[in-house]
PDB file of C-alpha atoms in Angstrom:
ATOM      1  CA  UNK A   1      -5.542  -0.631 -12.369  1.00 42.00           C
ATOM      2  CA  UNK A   2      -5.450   1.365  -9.429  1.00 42.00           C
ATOM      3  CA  UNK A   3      -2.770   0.446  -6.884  1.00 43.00           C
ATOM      4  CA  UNK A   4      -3.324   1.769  -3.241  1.00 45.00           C
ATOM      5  CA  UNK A   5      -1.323  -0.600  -1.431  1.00 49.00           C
ATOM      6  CA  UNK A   6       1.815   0.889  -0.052  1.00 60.00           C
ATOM      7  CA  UNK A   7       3.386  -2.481   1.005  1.00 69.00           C
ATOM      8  CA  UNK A   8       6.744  -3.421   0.049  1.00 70.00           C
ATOM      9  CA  UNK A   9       6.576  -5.822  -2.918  1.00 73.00           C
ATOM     10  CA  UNK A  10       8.022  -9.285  -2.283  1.00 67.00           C
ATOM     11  CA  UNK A  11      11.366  -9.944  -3.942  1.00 69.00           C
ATOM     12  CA  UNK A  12      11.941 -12.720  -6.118  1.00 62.00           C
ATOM     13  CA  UNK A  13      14.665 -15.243  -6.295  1.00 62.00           C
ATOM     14  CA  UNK A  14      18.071 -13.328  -6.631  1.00 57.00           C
ATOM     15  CA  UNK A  15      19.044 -16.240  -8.720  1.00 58.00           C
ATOM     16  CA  UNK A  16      16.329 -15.282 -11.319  1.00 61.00           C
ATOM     17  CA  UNK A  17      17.154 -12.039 -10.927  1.00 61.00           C
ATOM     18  CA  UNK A  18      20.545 -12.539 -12.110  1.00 58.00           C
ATOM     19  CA  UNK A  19      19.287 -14.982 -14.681  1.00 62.00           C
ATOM     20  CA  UNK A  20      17.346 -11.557 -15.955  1.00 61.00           C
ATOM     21  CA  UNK A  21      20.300  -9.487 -16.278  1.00 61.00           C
ATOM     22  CA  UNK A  22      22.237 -11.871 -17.896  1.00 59.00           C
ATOM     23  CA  UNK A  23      19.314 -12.450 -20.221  1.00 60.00           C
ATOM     24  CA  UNK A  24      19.244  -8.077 -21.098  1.00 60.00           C
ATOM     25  CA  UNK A  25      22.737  -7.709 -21.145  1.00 57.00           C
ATOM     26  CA  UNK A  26      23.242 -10.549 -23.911  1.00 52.00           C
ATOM     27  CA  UNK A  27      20.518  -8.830 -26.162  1.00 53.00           C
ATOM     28  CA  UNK A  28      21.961  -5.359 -25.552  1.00 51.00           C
ATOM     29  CA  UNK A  29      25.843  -7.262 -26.355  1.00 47.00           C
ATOM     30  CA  UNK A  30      24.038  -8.358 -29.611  1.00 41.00           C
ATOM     31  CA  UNK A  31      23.430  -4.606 -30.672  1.00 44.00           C
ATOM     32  CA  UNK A  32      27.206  -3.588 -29.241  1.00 44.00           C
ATOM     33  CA  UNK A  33      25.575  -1.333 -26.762  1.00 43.00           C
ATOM     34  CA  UNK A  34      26.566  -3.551 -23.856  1.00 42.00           C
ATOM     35  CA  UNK A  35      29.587  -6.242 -23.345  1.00 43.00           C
ATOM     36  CA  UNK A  36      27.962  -7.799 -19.919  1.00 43.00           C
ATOM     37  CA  UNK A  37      29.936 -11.264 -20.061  1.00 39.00           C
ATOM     38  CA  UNK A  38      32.811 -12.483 -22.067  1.00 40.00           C
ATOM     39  CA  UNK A  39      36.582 -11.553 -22.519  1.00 38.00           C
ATOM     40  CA  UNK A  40      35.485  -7.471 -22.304  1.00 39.00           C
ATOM     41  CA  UNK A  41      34.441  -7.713 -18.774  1.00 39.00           C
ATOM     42  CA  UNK A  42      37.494  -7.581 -17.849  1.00 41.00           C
ATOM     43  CA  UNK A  43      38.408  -4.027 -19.160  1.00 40.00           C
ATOM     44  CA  UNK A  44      35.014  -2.769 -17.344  1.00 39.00           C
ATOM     45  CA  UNK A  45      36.301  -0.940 -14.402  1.00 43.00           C
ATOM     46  CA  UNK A  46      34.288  -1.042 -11.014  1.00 40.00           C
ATOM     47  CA  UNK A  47      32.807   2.098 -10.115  1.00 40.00           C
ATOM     48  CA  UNK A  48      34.423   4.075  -7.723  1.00 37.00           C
ATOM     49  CA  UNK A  49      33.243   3.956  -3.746  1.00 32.00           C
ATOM     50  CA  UNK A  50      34.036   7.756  -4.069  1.00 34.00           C
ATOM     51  CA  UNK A  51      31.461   7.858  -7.362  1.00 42.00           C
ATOM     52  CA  UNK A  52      27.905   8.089  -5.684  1.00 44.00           C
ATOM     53  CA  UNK A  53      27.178   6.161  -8.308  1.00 45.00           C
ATOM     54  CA  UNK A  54      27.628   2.628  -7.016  1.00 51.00           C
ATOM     55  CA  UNK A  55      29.918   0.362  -4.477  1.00 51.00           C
ATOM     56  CA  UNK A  56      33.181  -1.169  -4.977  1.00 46.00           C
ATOM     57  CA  UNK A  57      32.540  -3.858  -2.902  1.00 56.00           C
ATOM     58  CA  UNK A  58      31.284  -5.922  -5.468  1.00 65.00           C
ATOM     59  CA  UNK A  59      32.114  -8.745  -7.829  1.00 67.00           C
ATOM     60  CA  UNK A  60      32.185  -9.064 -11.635  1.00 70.00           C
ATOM     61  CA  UNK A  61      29.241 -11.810 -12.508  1.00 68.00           C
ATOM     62  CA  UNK A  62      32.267 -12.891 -14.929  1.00 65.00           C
ATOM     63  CA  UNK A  63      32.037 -15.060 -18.007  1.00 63.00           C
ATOM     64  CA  UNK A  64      30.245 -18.204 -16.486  1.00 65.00           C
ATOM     65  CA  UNK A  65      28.128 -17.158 -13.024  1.00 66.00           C
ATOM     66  CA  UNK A  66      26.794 -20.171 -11.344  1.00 71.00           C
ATOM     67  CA  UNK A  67      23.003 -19.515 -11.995  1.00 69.00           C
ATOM     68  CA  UNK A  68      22.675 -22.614  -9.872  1.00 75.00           C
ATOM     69  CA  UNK A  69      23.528 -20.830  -6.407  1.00 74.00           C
ATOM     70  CA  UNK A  70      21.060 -19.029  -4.424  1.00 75.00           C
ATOM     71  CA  UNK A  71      22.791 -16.018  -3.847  1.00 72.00           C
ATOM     72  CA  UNK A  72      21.763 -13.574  -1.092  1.00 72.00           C
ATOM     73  CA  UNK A  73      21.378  -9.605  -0.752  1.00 64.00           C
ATOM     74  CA  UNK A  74      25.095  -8.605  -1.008  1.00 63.00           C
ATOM     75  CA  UNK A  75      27.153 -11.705  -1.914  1.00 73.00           C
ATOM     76  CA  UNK A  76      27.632 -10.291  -5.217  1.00 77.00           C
ATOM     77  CA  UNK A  77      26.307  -6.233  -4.925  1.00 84.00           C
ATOM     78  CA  UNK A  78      24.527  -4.331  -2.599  1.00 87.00           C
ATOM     79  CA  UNK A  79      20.967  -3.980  -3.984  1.00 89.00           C
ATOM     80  CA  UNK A  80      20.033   0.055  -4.139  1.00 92.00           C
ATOM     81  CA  UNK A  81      16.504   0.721  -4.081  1.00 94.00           C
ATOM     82  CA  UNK A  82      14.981   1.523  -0.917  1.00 94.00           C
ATOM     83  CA  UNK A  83      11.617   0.553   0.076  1.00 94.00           C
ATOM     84  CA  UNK A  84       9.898   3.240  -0.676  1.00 96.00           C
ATOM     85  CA  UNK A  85      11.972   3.994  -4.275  1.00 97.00           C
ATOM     86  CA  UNK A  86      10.697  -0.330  -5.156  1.00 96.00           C
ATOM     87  CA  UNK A  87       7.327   0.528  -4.432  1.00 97.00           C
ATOM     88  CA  UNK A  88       7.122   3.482  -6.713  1.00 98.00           C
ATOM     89  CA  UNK A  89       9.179   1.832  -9.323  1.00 98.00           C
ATOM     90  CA  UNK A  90       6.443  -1.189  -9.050  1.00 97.00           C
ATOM     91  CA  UNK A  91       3.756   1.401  -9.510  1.00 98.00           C
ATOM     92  CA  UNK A  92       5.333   2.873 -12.951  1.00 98.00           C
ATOM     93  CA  UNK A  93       5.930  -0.297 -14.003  1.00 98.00           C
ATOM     94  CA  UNK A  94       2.491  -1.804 -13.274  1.00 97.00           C
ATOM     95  CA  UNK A  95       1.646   1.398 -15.324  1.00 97.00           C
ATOM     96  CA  UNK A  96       3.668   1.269 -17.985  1.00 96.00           C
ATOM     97  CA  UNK A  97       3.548  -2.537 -18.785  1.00 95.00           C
ATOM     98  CA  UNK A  98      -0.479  -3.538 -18.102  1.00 94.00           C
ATOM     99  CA  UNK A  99      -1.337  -6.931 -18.593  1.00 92.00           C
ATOM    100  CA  UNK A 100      -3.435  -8.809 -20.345  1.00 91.00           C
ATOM    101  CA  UNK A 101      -6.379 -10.250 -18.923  1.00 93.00           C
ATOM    102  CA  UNK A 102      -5.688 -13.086 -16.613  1.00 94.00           C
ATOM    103  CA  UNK A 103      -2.145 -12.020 -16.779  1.00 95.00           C
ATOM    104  CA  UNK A 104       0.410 -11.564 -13.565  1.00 95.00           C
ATOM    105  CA  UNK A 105       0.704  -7.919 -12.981  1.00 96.00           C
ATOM    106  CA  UNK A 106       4.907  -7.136 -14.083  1.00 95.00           C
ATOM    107  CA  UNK A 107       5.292  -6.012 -10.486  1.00 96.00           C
ATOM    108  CA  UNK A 108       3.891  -9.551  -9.268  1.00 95.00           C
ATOM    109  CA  UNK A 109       6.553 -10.759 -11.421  1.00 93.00           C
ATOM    110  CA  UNK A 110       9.258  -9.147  -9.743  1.00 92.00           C
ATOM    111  CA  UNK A 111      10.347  -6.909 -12.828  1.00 94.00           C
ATOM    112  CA  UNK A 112      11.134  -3.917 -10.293  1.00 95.00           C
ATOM    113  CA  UNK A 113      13.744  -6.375  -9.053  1.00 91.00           C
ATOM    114  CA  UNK A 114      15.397  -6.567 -12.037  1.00 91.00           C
ATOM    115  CA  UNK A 115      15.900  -2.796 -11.698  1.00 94.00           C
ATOM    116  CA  UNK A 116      17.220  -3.116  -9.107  1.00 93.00           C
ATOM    117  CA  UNK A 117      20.081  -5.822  -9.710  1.00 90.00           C
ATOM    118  CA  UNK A 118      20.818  -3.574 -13.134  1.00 92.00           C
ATOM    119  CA  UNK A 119      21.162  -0.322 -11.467  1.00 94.00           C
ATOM    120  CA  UNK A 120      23.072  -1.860  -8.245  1.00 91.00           C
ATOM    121  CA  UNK A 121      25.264  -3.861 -10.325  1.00 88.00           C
ATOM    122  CA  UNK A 122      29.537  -2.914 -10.491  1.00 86.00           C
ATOM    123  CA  UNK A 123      29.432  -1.928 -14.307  1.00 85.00           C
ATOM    124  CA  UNK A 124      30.245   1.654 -15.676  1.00 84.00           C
ATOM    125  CA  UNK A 125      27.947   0.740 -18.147  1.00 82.00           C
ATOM    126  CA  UNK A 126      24.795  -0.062 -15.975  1.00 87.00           C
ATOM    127  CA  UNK A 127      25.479   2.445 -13.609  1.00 84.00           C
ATOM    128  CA  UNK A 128      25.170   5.242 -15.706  1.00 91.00           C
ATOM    129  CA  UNK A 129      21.350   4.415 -15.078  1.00 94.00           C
ATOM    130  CA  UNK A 130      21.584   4.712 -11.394  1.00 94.00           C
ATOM    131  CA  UNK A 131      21.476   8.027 -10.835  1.00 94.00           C
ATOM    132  CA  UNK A 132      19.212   8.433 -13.491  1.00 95.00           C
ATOM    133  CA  UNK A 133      16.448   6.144 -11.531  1.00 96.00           C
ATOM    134  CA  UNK A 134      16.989   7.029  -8.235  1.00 97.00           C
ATOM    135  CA  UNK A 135      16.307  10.704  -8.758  1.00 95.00           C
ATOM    136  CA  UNK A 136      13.411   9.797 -11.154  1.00 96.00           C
ATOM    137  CA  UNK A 137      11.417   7.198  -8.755  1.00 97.00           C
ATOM    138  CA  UNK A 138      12.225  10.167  -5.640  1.00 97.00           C
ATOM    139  CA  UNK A 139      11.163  12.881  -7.833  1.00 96.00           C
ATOM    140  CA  UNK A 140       7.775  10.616  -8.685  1.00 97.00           C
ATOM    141  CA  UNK A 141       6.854  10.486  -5.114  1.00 98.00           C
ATOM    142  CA  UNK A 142       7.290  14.314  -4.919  1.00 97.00           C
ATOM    143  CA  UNK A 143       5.559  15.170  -7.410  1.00 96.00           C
ATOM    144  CA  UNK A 144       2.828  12.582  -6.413  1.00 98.00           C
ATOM    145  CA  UNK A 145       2.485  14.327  -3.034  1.00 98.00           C
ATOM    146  CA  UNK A 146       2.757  17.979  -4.600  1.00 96.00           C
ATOM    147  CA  UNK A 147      -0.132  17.114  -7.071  1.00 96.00           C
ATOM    148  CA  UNK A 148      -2.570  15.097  -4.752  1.00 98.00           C
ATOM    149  CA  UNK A 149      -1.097  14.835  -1.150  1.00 98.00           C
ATOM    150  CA  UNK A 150      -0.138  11.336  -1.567  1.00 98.00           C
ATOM    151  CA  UNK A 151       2.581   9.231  -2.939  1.00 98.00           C
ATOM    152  CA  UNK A 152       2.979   7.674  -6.208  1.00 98.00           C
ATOM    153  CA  UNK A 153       1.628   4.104  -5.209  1.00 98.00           C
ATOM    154  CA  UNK A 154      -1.387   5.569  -3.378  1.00 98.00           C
ATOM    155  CA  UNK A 155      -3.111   7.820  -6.498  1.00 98.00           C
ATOM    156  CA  UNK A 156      -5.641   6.542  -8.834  1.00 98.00           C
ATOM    157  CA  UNK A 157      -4.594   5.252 -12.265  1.00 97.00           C
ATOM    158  CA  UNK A 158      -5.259   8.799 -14.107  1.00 97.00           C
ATOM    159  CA  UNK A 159      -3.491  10.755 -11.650  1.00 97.00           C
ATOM    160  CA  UNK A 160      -0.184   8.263 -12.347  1.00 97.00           C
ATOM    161  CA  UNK A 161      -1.197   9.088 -15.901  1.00 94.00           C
ATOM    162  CA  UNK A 162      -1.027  12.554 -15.524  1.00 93.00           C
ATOM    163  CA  UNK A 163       2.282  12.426 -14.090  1.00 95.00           C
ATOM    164  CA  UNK A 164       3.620  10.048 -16.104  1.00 94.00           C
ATOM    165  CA  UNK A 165       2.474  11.842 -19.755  1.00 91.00           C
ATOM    166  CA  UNK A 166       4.440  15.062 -18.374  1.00 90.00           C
ATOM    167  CA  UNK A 167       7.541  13.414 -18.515  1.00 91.00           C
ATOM    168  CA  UNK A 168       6.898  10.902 -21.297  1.00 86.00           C
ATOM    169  CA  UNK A 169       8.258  12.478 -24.390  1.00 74.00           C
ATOM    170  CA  UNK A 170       9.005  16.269 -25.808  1.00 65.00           C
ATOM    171  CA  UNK A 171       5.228  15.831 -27.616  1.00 63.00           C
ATOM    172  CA  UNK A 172       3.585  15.038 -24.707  1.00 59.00           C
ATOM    173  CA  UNK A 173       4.973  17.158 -21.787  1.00 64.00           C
ATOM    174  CA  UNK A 174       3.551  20.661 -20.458  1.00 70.00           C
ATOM    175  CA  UNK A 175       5.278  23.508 -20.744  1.00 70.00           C
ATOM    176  CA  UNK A 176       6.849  23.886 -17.232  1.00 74.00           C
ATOM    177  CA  UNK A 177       8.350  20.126 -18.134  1.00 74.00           C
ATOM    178  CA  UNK A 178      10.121  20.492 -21.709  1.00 70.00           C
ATOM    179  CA  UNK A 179      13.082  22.006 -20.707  1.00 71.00           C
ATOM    180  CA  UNK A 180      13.550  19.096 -17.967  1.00 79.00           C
ATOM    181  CA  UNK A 181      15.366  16.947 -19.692  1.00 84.00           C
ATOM    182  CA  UNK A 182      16.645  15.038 -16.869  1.00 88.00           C
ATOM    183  CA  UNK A 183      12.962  13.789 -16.175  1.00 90.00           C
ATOM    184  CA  UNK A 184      12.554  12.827 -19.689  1.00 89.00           C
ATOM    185  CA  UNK A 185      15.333  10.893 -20.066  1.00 92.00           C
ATOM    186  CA  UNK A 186      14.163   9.154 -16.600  1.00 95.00           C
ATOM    187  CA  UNK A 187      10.924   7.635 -18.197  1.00 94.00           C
ATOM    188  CA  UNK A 188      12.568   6.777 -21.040  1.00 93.00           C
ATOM    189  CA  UNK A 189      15.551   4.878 -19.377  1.00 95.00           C
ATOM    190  CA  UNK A 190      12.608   3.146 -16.897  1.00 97.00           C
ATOM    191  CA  UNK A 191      10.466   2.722 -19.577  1.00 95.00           C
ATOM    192  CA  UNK A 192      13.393   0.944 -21.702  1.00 94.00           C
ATOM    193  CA  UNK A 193      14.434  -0.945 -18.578  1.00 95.00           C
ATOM    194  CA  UNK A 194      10.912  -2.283 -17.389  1.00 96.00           C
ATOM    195  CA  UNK A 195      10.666  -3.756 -20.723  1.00 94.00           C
ATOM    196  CA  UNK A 196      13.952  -5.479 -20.901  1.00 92.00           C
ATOM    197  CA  UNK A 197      12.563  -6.800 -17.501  1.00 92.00           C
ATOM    198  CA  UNK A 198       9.609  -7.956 -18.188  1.00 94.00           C
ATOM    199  CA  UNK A 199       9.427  -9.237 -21.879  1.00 92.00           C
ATOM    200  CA  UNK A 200      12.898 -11.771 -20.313  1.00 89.00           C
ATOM    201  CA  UNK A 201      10.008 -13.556 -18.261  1.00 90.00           C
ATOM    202  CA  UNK A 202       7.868 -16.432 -19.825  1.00 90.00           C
ATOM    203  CA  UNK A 203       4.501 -14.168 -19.635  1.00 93.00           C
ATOM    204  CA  UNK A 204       6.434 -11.502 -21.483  1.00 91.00           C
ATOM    205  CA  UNK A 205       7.869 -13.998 -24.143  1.00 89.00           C
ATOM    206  CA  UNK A 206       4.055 -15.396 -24.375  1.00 90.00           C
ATOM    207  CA  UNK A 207       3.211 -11.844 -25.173  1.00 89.00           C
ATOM    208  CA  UNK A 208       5.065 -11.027 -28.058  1.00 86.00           C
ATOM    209  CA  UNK A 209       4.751 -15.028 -29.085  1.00 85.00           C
ATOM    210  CA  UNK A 210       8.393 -15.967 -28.963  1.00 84.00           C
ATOM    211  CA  UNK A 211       8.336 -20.081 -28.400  1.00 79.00           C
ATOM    212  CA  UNK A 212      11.813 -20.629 -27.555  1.00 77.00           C
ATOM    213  CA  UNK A 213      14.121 -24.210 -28.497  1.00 75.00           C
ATOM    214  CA  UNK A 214      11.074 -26.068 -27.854  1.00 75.00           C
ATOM    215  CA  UNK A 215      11.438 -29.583 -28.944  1.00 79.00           C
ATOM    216  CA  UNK A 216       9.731 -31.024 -32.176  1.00 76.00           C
ATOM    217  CA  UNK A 217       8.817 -34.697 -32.206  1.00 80.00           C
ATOM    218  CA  UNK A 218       9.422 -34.990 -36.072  1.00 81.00           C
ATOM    219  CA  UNK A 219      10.590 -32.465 -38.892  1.00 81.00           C
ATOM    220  CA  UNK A 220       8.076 -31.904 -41.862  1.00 82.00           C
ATOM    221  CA  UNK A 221      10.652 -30.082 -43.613  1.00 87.00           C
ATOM    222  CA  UNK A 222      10.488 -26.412 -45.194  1.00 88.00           C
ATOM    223  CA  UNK A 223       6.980 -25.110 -45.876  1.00 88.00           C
ATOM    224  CA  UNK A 224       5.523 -24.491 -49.659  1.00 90.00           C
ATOM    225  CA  UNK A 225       6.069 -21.027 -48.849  1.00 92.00           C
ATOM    226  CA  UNK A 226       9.843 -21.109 -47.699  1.00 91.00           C
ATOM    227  CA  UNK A 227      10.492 -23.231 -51.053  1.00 91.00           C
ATOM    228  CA  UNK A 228       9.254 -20.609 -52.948  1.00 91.00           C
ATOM    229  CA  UNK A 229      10.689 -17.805 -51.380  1.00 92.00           C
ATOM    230  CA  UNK A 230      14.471 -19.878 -51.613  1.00 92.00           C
ATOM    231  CA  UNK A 231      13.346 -20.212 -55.482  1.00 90.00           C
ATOM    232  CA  UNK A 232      12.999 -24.368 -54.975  1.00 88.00           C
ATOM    233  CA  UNK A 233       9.405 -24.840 -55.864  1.00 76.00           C
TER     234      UNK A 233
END
């Protein structure tokens, strides 16, 4: 879908936001890649104010955040992202992610904000992505306006294509791209981080049919199949 509105995206509810980053960072503790919450949080250093990385002035979410308080822009992190670097991290998402029919684009959904909060947030671990993103979603809008005289936002949906399958992967990038590693390992970073994003939202969790502790009136007990499987029937 072509996107030719350079407005700002609206921000959604810091307290979902951090809701979302809790939600990513218990999946990624589940595969060891990430120790978010818990007892280990405490050996996670703050990033230096000297590291252009991130801020020191900045709390640890801890092991139980109050996802009951509506926190505001800097009571826990200073959010990074500019304007112009949410708007062209909306585009790639929007382009990365498309929805279904009758679907919220991710975008509308705020998914660029939970970017944002990951990147911004006071945790060696996340912040290794920040420099990663920020020159990625710069570099976008340069390339944008080196290509077609316009930014990222502004071009038509095969234009952002074009762009976007330079950088994708080693199979899929022209020549003057595959020794660029750094730009590959952007779109694969965004690409991994849109996702987390998005499929942490109930459309996303409709999409790949995940139900959740939903309630059940009564209990018909294990299906024919499971007996059989378990050897019982």
């Amino acid at each position: 879908m072509e996107n030719n509105s350079p407005e700002t995206p609206p921000r959604i509810d810091r307290r979902q936001a951090l809701k979302w980053l809790g939600a990513a960072a218990a999946a990624l503790t589940l595969s060891d890649q990430l120790k978010l919450f818990g007892a280990s949080a405490k050996k996670m250093k703050l990033v230096s104010m000297a590291d252009p990385r991130g801020p020191t002035n900045a709390k640890l979410i801890g092991t139980d955040p109050l996802l009951n308080h509506n926190y505001t822009p800097g009571e826990l992190w200073p959010l990074t992202l500019t304007d112009k670097q949410r708007i062209a991290a909306a585009a790639l998402i929007d382009l990365i992610l498309p929805p279904e029919p009758g679907d919220k684009l991710p975008s509308a959904l705020g998914v660029q904000d939970f970017v944002d909060e990951w990147i911004s947030s006071p945790y060696e671990e996340t912040n290794k992505d920040r420099p990663i993103i920020l020159v990625g979603l710069d570099w976008l809008d340069a390339e944008a306006q080196k290509r077609f005289h316009k930014d990222f936002v502004a071009i038509t949906e095969a234009q952002k294509c074009q762009i976007a399958d330079d950088i994708c992967g080693k199979t899929a990038v022209k020549k003057e791209f595959k020794n660029q590693q750094n730009l590959q390992n952007f779109f694969s970073r965004f690409r991994y981080l849109a996702a987390s994003g998005y499929y942490t939202t109930p459309q996303g969790w409709k999409d790949i049919g995940y139900v959740g502790n939903v309630p059940s009136v009564d209990f018909a007990g294990p299906t024919p199949e499971a007996l059989k499987h378990l050897g019982l029937a």
